[in-house]
Coordinates of C-alpha atoms in Angstrom, one line a residue:
M12 CA -6.9 1.2 35.2
E13 CA -6.1 -1.4 32.6
F14 CA -6.5 0.1 29.0
K15 CA -7.7 -2.5 26.2
F16 CA -5.6 -1.2 23.9
G17 CA -1.9 0.2 24.0
G18 CA -1.4 3.9 23.8
S19 CA -2.5 7.0 26.3
A20 CA -6.2 7.2 27.7
E21 CA -7.5 9.3 24.5
N22 CA -6.8 6.2 22.5
Q23 CA -9.4 3.6 24.5
K24 CA -12.0 5.9 22.1
T25 CA -13.2 3.9 19.7
V26 CA -14.3 4.5 16.1
L27 CA -15.8 1.2 14.4
G28 CA -14.8 -0.7 17.3
H29 CA -11.0 0.2 16.9
P30 CA -8.7 2.5 19.0
S31 CA -8.7 6.2 17.6
G32 CA -5.2 6.2 17.2
L33 CA -5.8 3.7 14.1
F34 CA -7.3 6.1 12.5
V35 CA -4.6 9.0 13.3
L36 CA -2.2 5.9 11.2
F37 CA -4.5 5.4 8.8
F38 CA -5.0 8.8 7.3
T39 CA -1.2 9.8 8.0
E40 CA -1.0 6.5 5.7
M41 CA -3.4 7.3 3.4
W42 CA -1.4 10.6 2.2
E43 CA 1.9 8.9 2.1
R44 CA -0.1 6.4 -0.4
F45 CA -1.9 9.4 -2.4
S46 CA 1.8 10.3 -2.4
Y47 CA 3.5 7.3 -3.8
Y48 CA 0.6 5.9 -6.5
G49 CA 0.1 9.2 -7.9
M50 CA 3.7 9.7 -8.7
R51 CA 4.2 5.7 -9.7
A52 CA 0.9 5.6 -11.7
L53 CA 2.7 8.6 -13.6
L54 CA 6.2 7.1 -13.8
V55 CA 5.9 4.8 -17.2
L56 CA 3.6 7.4 -19.0
F57 CA 6.1 10.0 -18.2
L58 CA 8.6 8.1 -19.3
V59 CA 7.6 6.6 -22.9
S60 CA 5.6 10.0 -23.8
T61 CA 6.9 11.5 -26.9
V62 CA 9.3 14.7 -26.1
L63 CA 6.1 16.7 -27.8
D64 CA 3.7 15.7 -24.8
G65 CA 6.2 17.0 -22.0
G66 CA 7.4 13.0 -21.9
W67 CA 11.3 11.7 -22.7
E68 CA 10.4 8.9 -25.2
W69 CA 12.2 6.2 -23.3
S70 CA 11.2 2.5 -24.5
R71 CA 9.2 0.8 -23.4
A72 CA 12.3 -2.0 -22.0
D73 CA 14.1 1.3 -20.3
A74 CA 11.0 2.7 -18.6
L75 CA 9.8 -0.4 -17.2
V76 CA 13.4 -1.3 -15.9
L77 CA 13.9 2.0 -13.8
Y78 CA 9.9 1.4 -13.0
G79 CA 11.2 -2.1 -11.4
W80 CA 14.0 -0.3 -9.6
Y81 CA 12.4 2.5 -8.2
T82 CA 9.4 0.2 -7.1
G83 CA 11.7 -2.3 -5.6
L84 CA 14.1 0.0 -3.7
V85 CA 11.2 1.4 -2.0
Y86 CA 10.8 -1.6 -0.3
L87 CA 14.3 -1.8 0.2
T88 CA 15.3 0.6 2.2
P89 CA 13.0 0.0 4.8
I90 CA 15.2 -2.7 6.7
I91 CA 17.7 -0.3 7.0
G92 CA 15.1 2.2 8.0
G93 CA 13.3 -0.5 10.6
F94 CA 16.7 -1.1 12.3
I95 CA 17.4 2.6 13.0
A96 CA 14.4 3.2 14.2
D97 CA 14.3 -0.1 16.4
K98 CA 18.0 0.6 18.0
F99 CA 18.0 4.5 18.3
M100 CA 15.1 6.9 17.0
G101 CA 12.0 5.2 17.9
Y102 CA 8.7 4.8 15.3
R103 CA 7.7 8.3 15.6
K104 CA 10.7 10.1 14.8
A105 CA 11.1 8.0 12.1
V106 CA 7.7 8.3 10.4
V107 CA 7.9 11.8 10.8
L108 CA 11.5 12.1 9.0
G109 CA 10.7 9.4 6.3
A110 CA 7.2 11.7 5.5
F111 CA 9.7 14.9 5.5
I112 CA 12.3 13.3 2.9
M113 CA 9.3 11.9 1.2
T114 CA 7.9 16.0 0.7
L115 CA 11.7 17.3 -0.6
G116 CA 11.4 14.6 -3.1
H117 CA 8.1 15.2 -4.5
A118 CA 9.2 19.2 -5.0
A119 CA 12.1 17.5 -6.6
M120 CA 10.2 15.9 -9.0
A121 CA 7.8 18.9 -9.6
L122 CA 10.8 20.5 -10.9
E123 CA 12.1 17.8 -13.5
G124 CA 11.5 20.5 -16.4
M125 CA 14.1 22.3 -15.3
T126 CA 17.1 19.5 -15.2
S127 CA 16.7 15.6 -15.6
M128 CA 18.7 15.6 -12.3
F129 CA 15.7 16.9 -10.0
F130 CA 14.0 14.0 -11.1
Y131 CA 16.8 11.7 -10.4
A132 CA 17.2 13.5 -7.1
G133 CA 13.6 13.2 -6.1
L134 CA 13.4 9.7 -6.6
T135 CA 16.1 8.7 -4.5
F136 CA 14.9 11.1 -1.3
L137 CA 11.0 8.9 -2.0
I138 CA 13.2 5.4 -1.9
I139 CA 15.3 7.6 1.5
G140 CA 12.3 8.6 2.9
N141 CA 10.3 5.8 2.2
G142 CA 12.8 3.5 4.2
F143 CA 12.2 5.5 7.8
F144 CA 8.2 5.8 7.0
K145 CA 7.1 2.2 5.7
P146 CA 8.2 -0.1 8.7
N147 CA 8.0 1.8 11.3
I148 CA 4.2 3.0 11.0
S149 CA 3.1 -0.4 10.3
S150 CA 4.5 -1.5 13.5
M151 CA 2.8 1.0 15.2
V152 CA -0.2 -0.2 14.2
G153 CA 0.7 -3.4 15.4
Q154 CA 1.3 -2.2 19.1
L155 CA -2.1 -0.9 19.4
Y156 CA -3.5 -4.3 20.1
K157 CA -2.4 -6.1 23.3
T158 CA -4.1 -9.8 22.0
Q159 CA -2.8 -11.2 18.9
G160 CA -5.9 -12.6 17.8
K161 CA -8.6 -11.3 14.7
E162 CA -8.6 -8.3 16.5
K163 CA -5.5 -7.1 14.9
D164 CA -6.3 -8.9 11.8
G165 CA -8.6 -6.4 11.1
G166 CA -7.3 -3.5 12.5
Y167 CA -4.5 -4.7 9.8
T168 CA -7.1 -4.8 7.0
I169 CA -9.2 -1.5 8.0
F170 CA -5.7 0.4 8.1
Y171 CA -5.1 -1.4 4.5
M172 CA -7.9 0.5 3.6
G173 CA -6.6 3.4 4.4
I174 CA -3.7 2.8 2.6
N175 CA -5.8 2.0 -0.7
A176 CA -7.9 5.0 0.3
G177 CA -4.2 7.2 -0.5
A178 CA -3.6 5.2 -3.2
F179 CA -7.3 5.9 -5.2
L180 CA -7.2 9.5 -4.6
G181 CA -3.4 9.8 -6.0
I182 CA -3.9 7.8 -8.7
L183 CA -6.7 9.0 -9.6
L184 CA -6.3 12.9 -9.3
C185 CA -2.2 13.0 -9.8
G186 CA -2.9 10.6 -12.7
Y187 CA -5.8 13.0 -14.0
I188 CA -3.4 16.2 -13.5
G189 CA 0.1 14.8 -15.0
E190 CA -1.9 13.1 -18.0
N191 CA -4.4 16.5 -18.8
I192 CA -2.7 19.2 -17.6
G193 CA 1.1 18.6 -17.1
W194 CA 3.6 16.1 -15.6
H195 CA 5.0 18.2 -13.2
Y196 CA 1.9 19.3 -11.8
G197 CA 1.1 15.7 -10.8
F198 CA 4.2 15.3 -9.0
G199 CA 4.0 18.2 -7.6
L200 CA 0.8 17.4 -6.6
A201 CA 1.5 14.4 -4.9
G202 CA 3.8 16.2 -2.2
I203 CA 1.5 18.8 -1.0
F204 CA -0.5 16.3 0.7
M205 CA 2.3 14.0 2.0
F206 CA 3.4 17.3 4.0
L207 CA -0.2 17.4 5.5
G208 CA 0.0 14.0 6.4
M209 CA 3.0 14.6 8.2
L210 CA 1.7 17.2 10.2
Q211 CA -1.3 15.4 11.1
F212 CA 0.5 12.7 12.2
Y213 CA 2.9 15.0 14.3
F214 CA 0.6 17.2 16.5
T215 CA -1.8 13.7 17.2
Q216 CA 1.1 11.7 18.1
K217 CA 0.5 12.0 22.1
I218 CA -2.3 9.6 21.4
F219 CA -0.1 7.1 21.0
G220 CA 1.6 7.2 24.7
K221 CA 4.7 5.2 25.0
I222 CA 4.1 3.5 21.6
G223 CA 6.8 4.2 19.1
L224 CA 9.0 6.6 21.4
T225 CA 12.5 5.7 21.0
P226 CA 14.2 2.7 23.5
K227 CA 15.3 4.9 26.0
Q228 CA 12.2 7.4 25.9
A229 CA 10.3 4.3 26.6
E230 CA 12.1 3.2 29.5
D231 CA 11.9 7.0 31.3
F232 CA 8.3 6.8 31.0
D233 CA 7.6 3.3 32.6
D234 CA 6.0 3.2 36.0
V235 CA 7.8 1.6 38.8
I236 CA 5.1 -0.5 39.9
E237 CA 4.1 -1.2 36.1
D238 CA 7.6 -2.4 35.6
G239 CA 7.2 -4.5 38.6
V240 CA 4.4 -5.9 37.7
E241 CA 5.3 -7.0 34.2
K242 CA 8.6 -8.5 36.0
I243 CA 6.9 -10.5 37.6
G244 CA 5.1 -11.9 34.8
E245 CA 8.2 -11.9 32.5
D246 CA 9.7 -14.0 35.2
I247 CA 6.7 -16.6 35.3
K248 CA 6.5 -16.6 31.4
E249 CA 10.5 -17.4 31.1
A250 CA 10.3 -20.0 33.6
I251 CA 7.2 -21.6 31.9
E252 CA 8.3 -21.3 28.5
E253 CA 12.6 -21.6 29.2
A254 CA 12.9 -25.2 27.3
E255 CA 10.8 -24.5 23.9
S256 CA 11.1 -21.0 23.7
S257 CA 14.2 -21.1 21.0
K258 CA 12.2 -23.9 19.0
V259 CA 9.0 -21.8 19.2
V260 CA 11.2 -18.4 18.0
R261 CA 12.9 -20.3 15.1
D262 CA 9.7 -21.7 13.9
R263 CA 7.8 -18.8 13.6
M264 CA 10.7 -17.1 11.9
I265 CA 10.7 -20.3 9.2
V266 CA 7.1 -19.2 8.8
I267 CA 7.8 -15.7 8.0
G268 CA 10.5 -16.6 5.6
V269 CA 8.1 -18.6 3.6
F270 CA 5.9 -16.4 3.5
S271 CA 8.3 -13.9 2.6
L272 CA 9.4 -15.9 -0.2
F273 CA 5.7 -17.0 -1.6
V274 CA 4.7 -13.2 -1.5
V275 CA 7.7 -12.5 -3.9
F276 CA 5.6 -14.7 -6.3
F277 CA 2.3 -12.7 -5.7
W278 CA 3.4 -8.9 -6.0
W279 CA 5.7 -10.2 -9.3
A280 CA 2.9 -10.5 -11.1
F281 CA 0.7 -8.1 -9.0
E282 CA 2.8 -5.4 -9.8
Q283 CA 2.6 -5.2 -13.8
A284 CA -0.3 -3.1 -12.7
G285 CA 1.7 0.3 -13.1
G286 CA 4.4 -1.8 -16.0
S287 CA 3.1 -3.8 -17.9
M288 CA -0.8 -3.3 -17.3
T289 CA 0.2 0.2 -17.9
V290 CA 1.3 -0.4 -21.3
F291 CA -1.7 -2.3 -22.1
A292 CA -3.7 0.2 -20.8
A293 CA -2.1 3.0 -23.0
D294 CA -1.6 1.1 -26.3
Y295 CA -3.6 -1.9 -26.5
T296 CA -7.1 -0.7 -25.3
D297 CA -9.9 1.2 -26.6
R298 CA -10.3 3.9 -24.6
A299 CA -12.0 6.4 -26.7
L300 CA -15.5 6.9 -25.9
E301 CA -18.7 8.4 -27.8
G302 CA -21.9 9.1 -27.2
S303 CA -24.1 6.9 -24.5
A304 CA -20.7 5.4 -23.7
A305 CA -18.9 8.3 -22.7
M306 CA -21.7 9.4 -21.0
T307 CA -21.7 6.3 -19.3
F308 CA -18.1 6.5 -18.3
K309 CA -18.7 10.4 -16.8
I310 CA -21.4 9.0 -14.4
V311 CA -19.5 6.0 -13.0
N312 CA -16.6 7.6 -12.7
T313 CA -18.3 10.3 -10.7
I314 CA -20.2 7.4 -8.5
I315 CA -16.9 5.7 -7.9
T316 CA -15.1 8.8 -7.0
V317 CA -17.9 10.7 -5.0
V318 CA -18.9 7.8 -3.2
P319 CA -15.5 6.8 -1.8
M320 CA -14.9 10.3 -0.7
L321 CA -18.0 10.1 1.0
V322 CA -17.0 7.0 3.1
I323 CA -13.7 8.2 4.0
T324 CA -14.8 11.9 4.7
W325 CA -17.6 9.7 7.1
V326 CA -14.7 7.8 8.9
L327 CA -13.2 11.6 9.5
V328 CA -15.7 12.5 10.7
M329 CA -15.9 10.1 13.7
L330 CA -12.5 10.6 14.6
F331 CA -13.0 14.4 14.9
K332 CA -15.5 13.5 17.4
Q333 CA -13.3 11.8 19.5
T334 CA -10.0 13.5 19.2
F335 CA -11.1 17.0 18.1
S336 CA -11.0 18.4 21.7
K337 CA -7.8 16.9 22.6
F338 CA -5.6 17.8 19.2
S339 CA -7.7 20.4 17.8
L340 CA -4.6 21.7 15.5
A341 CA -3.9 18.0 13.8
S342 CA -7.8 17.6 13.0
I343 CA -7.5 21.3 11.3
L344 CA -4.8 20.7 9.5
L345 CA -6.5 16.9 8.4
G346 CA -10.0 18.8 7.6
L347 CA -8.1 21.1 5.2
S348 CA -6.7 18.7 3.4
F349 CA -9.7 17.0 2.3
V350 CA -11.1 20.5 1.8
I351 CA -8.3 20.8 -0.9
I352 CA -9.3 17.4 -2.4
W353 CA -13.0 18.0 -2.5
G354 CA -11.9 21.3 -4.5
I355 CA -9.9 19.1 -6.9
V356 CA -12.5 16.3 -7.2
I357 CA -15.3 18.8 -8.0
W358 CA -13.1 20.6 -11.1
M359 CA -12.1 17.4 -12.4
L360 CA -15.6 16.0 -12.9
N361 CA -17.0 19.5 -13.7
R362 CA -14.2 19.8 -16.5
E363 CA -14.9 16.3 -17.3
F364 CA -18.9 16.5 -18.1
Q365 CA -18.2 20.0 -20.0
S366 CA -15.4 18.0 -22.5
D367 CA -17.0 16.9 -25.9
A368 CA -14.5 14.4 -26.5
T369 CA -14.1 11.4 -23.5
E370 CA -11.0 9.3 -23.4
V371 CA -10.7 7.2 -20.3
P372 CA -6.8 8.4 -19.1
A373 CA -4.9 5.0 -19.2
S374 CA -3.6 5.7 -15.5
W375 CA -7.5 6.0 -14.5
F376 CA -7.4 2.0 -14.7
S377 CA -5.3 1.7 -11.7
V378 CA -7.9 3.3 -9.9
L379 CA -9.9 0.3 -9.6
N380 CA -7.8 -2.0 -7.7
S381 CA -7.7 1.0 -4.9
L382 CA -11.9 1.3 -5.8
F383 CA -12.2 -2.3 -5.3
I384 CA -10.0 -2.2 -1.5
I385 CA -12.0 0.4 -0.3
L386 CA -15.5 -1.3 -0.9
F387 CA -14.5 -5.0 0.2
A388 CA -11.9 -4.2 2.6
P389 CA -14.1 -4.1 5.4
V390 CA -16.2 -7.3 3.9
F391 CA -12.9 -9.1 4.2
S392 CA -12.3 -7.7 7.8
K393 CA -15.7 -9.2 8.9
I394 CA -14.9 -12.9 7.2
W395 CA -11.3 -12.8 9.1
E396 CA -13.1 -12.1 12.4
S397 CA -15.8 -14.9 11.9
K398 CA -15.8 -18.8 11.9
L399 CA -15.0 -19.0 8.3
N400 CA -11.6 -17.1 8.8
P401 CA -8.9 -19.7 7.1
S402 CA -5.3 -20.3 8.4
G403 CA -2.5 -17.8 7.3
P404 CA -1.3 -20.0 4.1
V405 CA -4.9 -20.7 2.9
K406 CA -5.1 -17.4 2.7
F407 CA -1.7 -16.9 0.3
A408 CA -2.8 -19.8 -1.3
I409 CA -6.6 -18.0 -2.7
G410 CA -4.3 -15.1 -3.3
L411 CA -2.1 -16.6 -5.4
L412 CA -4.5 -18.3 -7.5
L413 CA -6.7 -14.9 -8.0
V414 CA -4.0 -13.0 -9.3
G415 CA -3.3 -15.6 -11.8
L416 CA -6.9 -15.9 -12.8
G417 CA -6.8 -12.1 -13.6
F418 CA -3.7 -12.3 -16.2
G419 CA -6.0 -15.2 -17.3
I420 CA -8.4 -13.0 -18.3
L421 CA -6.0 -10.2 -19.8
A422 CA -4.0 -13.7 -21.8
Y423 CA -7.9 -14.3 -23.3
G424 CA -8.3 -10.6 -24.0
A425 CA -5.2 -10.1 -26.2
A426 CA -5.7 -13.7 -27.9
G427 CA -6.8 -12.0 -31.1
I428 CA -3.7 -9.0 -31.3
P429 CA -1.3 -10.2 -34.1
D430 CA 2.4 -10.8 -33.2
G431 CA 4.2 -7.5 -32.8
A432 CA 1.7 -5.2 -32.9
K433 CA 2.3 -1.9 -31.0
T434 CA -1.3 -0.8 -31.3
A435 CA -5.0 -3.0 -30.5
S436 CA -8.1 -2.0 -29.5
V437 CA -9.6 -4.4 -26.8
S438 CA -12.3 -4.1 -24.8
L439 CA -11.7 -2.2 -21.5
M440 CA -13.4 -4.6 -19.4
F441 CA -10.9 -7.3 -19.8
L442 CA -8.6 -4.9 -17.4
V443 CA -11.4 -4.2 -15.5
G444 CA -12.0 -8.1 -14.5
A445 CA -8.3 -8.3 -14.1
Y446 CA -8.3 -5.7 -11.5
F447 CA -11.1 -7.0 -9.6
L448 CA -9.5 -10.6 -9.1
H449 CA -6.2 -8.9 -8.6
T450 CA -7.5 -6.7 -5.8
M451 CA -9.6 -10.0 -4.2
G452 CA -6.0 -11.3 -4.3
E453 CA -4.1 -8.4 -2.7
L454 CA -7.0 -8.7 0.3
C455 CA -6.1 -12.5 1.2
V456 CA -1.6 -11.4 0.9
S457 CA -1.4 -7.9 1.7
P458 CA -2.9 -7.0 5.2
V459 CA -2.8 -10.8 6.4
G460 CA 0.8 -11.0 5.8
L461 CA 1.6 -7.3 7.5
S462 CA -0.5 -8.8 10.5
Y463 CA 1.1 -12.4 10.4
V464 CA 4.8 -10.9 10.4
S465 CA 3.2 -8.3 13.8
K466 CA 2.1 -11.8 15.2
L467 CA 5.2 -14.1 14.8
A468 CA 8.2 -12.0 14.9
P469 CA 10.1 -11.2 18.4
V470 CA 9.1 -7.8 19.8
K471 CA 12.4 -6.8 20.5
F472 CA 12.6 -6.9 16.6
V473 CA 9.0 -6.7 15.3
S474 CA 10.0 -3.2 12.8
L475 CA 13.3 -5.1 11.5
M476 CA 10.8 -8.2 10.2
F477 CA 9.0 -5.7 8.7
G478 CA 12.0 -4.5 7.0
I479 CA 12.6 -8.2 6.0
W480 CA 9.0 -8.1 4.9
F481 CA 9.4 -5.6 2.7
T482 CA 12.8 -7.0 1.1
A483 CA 11.1 -9.7 -0.4
N484 CA 8.8 -6.7 -2.3
F485 CA 11.8 -5.6 -3.3
F486 CA 13.0 -9.1 -5.3
A487 CA 9.8 -8.9 -6.5
N488 CA 9.3 -5.4 -7.9
L489 CA 12.9 -5.6 -9.5
L490 CA 12.1 -8.8 -10.9
G491 CA 8.2 -7.9 -12.3
G492 CA 10.0 -4.5 -13.8
V493 CA 13.0 -6.6 -15.4
T494 CA 10.1 -9.4 -16.8
G495 CA 8.0 -6.6 -18.1
S496 CA 10.7 -5.4 -19.8
F497 CA 10.6 -8.4 -22.5
I498 CA 6.7 -7.5 -23.2
D499 CA 7.8 -6.2 -26.6
P500 CA 9.9 -9.0 -27.4
I501 CA 8.2 -11.8 -26.3
S502 CA 5.0 -10.1 -28.4
E503 CA 6.9 -10.4 -31.4
E504 CA 8.0 -13.9 -31.1
Y505 CA 5.1 -15.4 -29.2
G506 CA 2.5 -13.0 -29.0
L507 CA 1.2 -10.9 -26.1
S508 CA -1.2 -13.3 -24.8
T509 CA 1.7 -15.4 -23.9
F510 CA 3.6 -12.9 -22.3
F511 CA 0.2 -12.5 -20.0
L512 CA 0.3 -16.6 -19.9
I513 CA 3.1 -16.4 -17.6
F514 CA 1.8 -14.3 -14.9
T515 CA -1.1 -16.7 -15.0
I516 CA 0.6 -20.2 -14.7
I517 CA 3.8 -19.4 -12.2
P518 CA 1.0 -17.7 -9.1
I519 CA -1.0 -20.4 -9.9
A520 CA 1.5 -23.3 -9.4
A521 CA 2.7 -21.3 -6.1
A522 CA -0.8 -21.3 -4.9
I523 CA -1.2 -24.8 -4.9
I524 CA 2.4 -25.7 -3.4
M525 CA 1.0 -22.9 -0.7
M526 CA -1.5 -25.0 0.1
L527 CA -0.1 -28.5 0.5
L528 CA 2.8 -26.6 3.0
N529 CA -0.3 -25.5 4.9
P530 CA -0.7 -28.5 7.6
M531 CA 3.4 -28.1 8.5
L532 CA 3.1 -24.3 8.4
K533 CA 0.3 -24.0 11.1
R534 CA 2.3 -26.7 13.4
K535 CA 4.9 -24.0 13.2
M536 CA 3.1 -21.1 14.0
H537 CA 2.5 -22.9 17.7
G538 CA -0.9 -21.2 18.3
I539 CA -0.9 -18.2 16.3
K540 CA -3.8 -17.8 14.2

């Protein structure tokens, strides 16, 4: 019997028109992103906080450079993790190993109060663990689909919604607990759900059939008849494509290279979210609310917390309907994690409503990015599956344009701040507008980029290509952190508005160049859409 999707017979059961295995990966990635973004939201705030507030009282420049190195290195190690999985371990073992190492990393960071060595050991474990986890789970998503068309683009966009569901919850809960209860509690909470996500994946992995096994295991499981049919098909394909295959592969690899180059400009600007934009939120934004404004925020915060939680829980219930009978233990563990999350959410909201004073946490603004993605990812998924679907280069150009315009809003909002000022009280709506435009840009670049790497890369090296893709993110994050560290000297000499204008002009210029390259890149994709 011919299966529509890759994986086992159980994986042919669909949720929202996509294979059940996609949502197993969805929740696994969700908890990993919970841990990563929860910690990321706290990192700079913790480092620059005073010793009395439990921080290390670092300068902004030093904190932003460490932030740049950390967020950069978590994208560099995937090239090694992808290679090891491709050649030796297989995707599944790499995902489990990576999740376990990251759990140890969060446990170490929770003990940062005992000695600084635990803090640095924790960061190291998180960087190494991410190298095994990140490229290989993305590769498994691609192998769930047998076609290279719009359906796979839609699948990656839904997977990206899972990424941001985790980011949303991680920033919201770890950020709140870290800022209001204690930094180490925020760091530790992230590790609990990383561990539960690892167990959920481990006990559900049979749903993937042969997807993600080690190269040797996949070979052993191959059916003789299936091998014979595939061999005939491969011989026919090789005969037809022999003359042009090397040129096609070369051209497609060039396209991956161009996309990887331009994605540097996007993430260089976008990743200011955890750096200079967090500094702007903490020191230059009016976050103290009173009276009706405070109550409005409490109500809005409740809505934007509960509604996405309800949506994610609804997806969870649909997955349970398809997989509970076969994978009951994994379902129970996943359900337990949601019970804990709901408990923390209710406690947090109740605590806020009982509080007289209301101050928006500086980490809260990062939640907006994930919230907008949860709300708009399904819309973009439908657009990419419709006649309105633009080419990959055009999507990239739109994304670069939008991230530039977002910083244009911040530049405008910061225009009235005196040169060299260390504090100000700018309206928080400027950050809301910037995060909205940045998110719309992200939806045009990141999930689409993952899908195009999966479609353009040779099958044998798809995980390695994901590693190369993430290496571009390494340079972007490192450059973003280093550039962000100049926020004080640039602000003192030219003003904070000029600092944000740098991140406005460069991405927009890159967008124009990408639009000009569109016809050439479409030809070099040789039919991949």
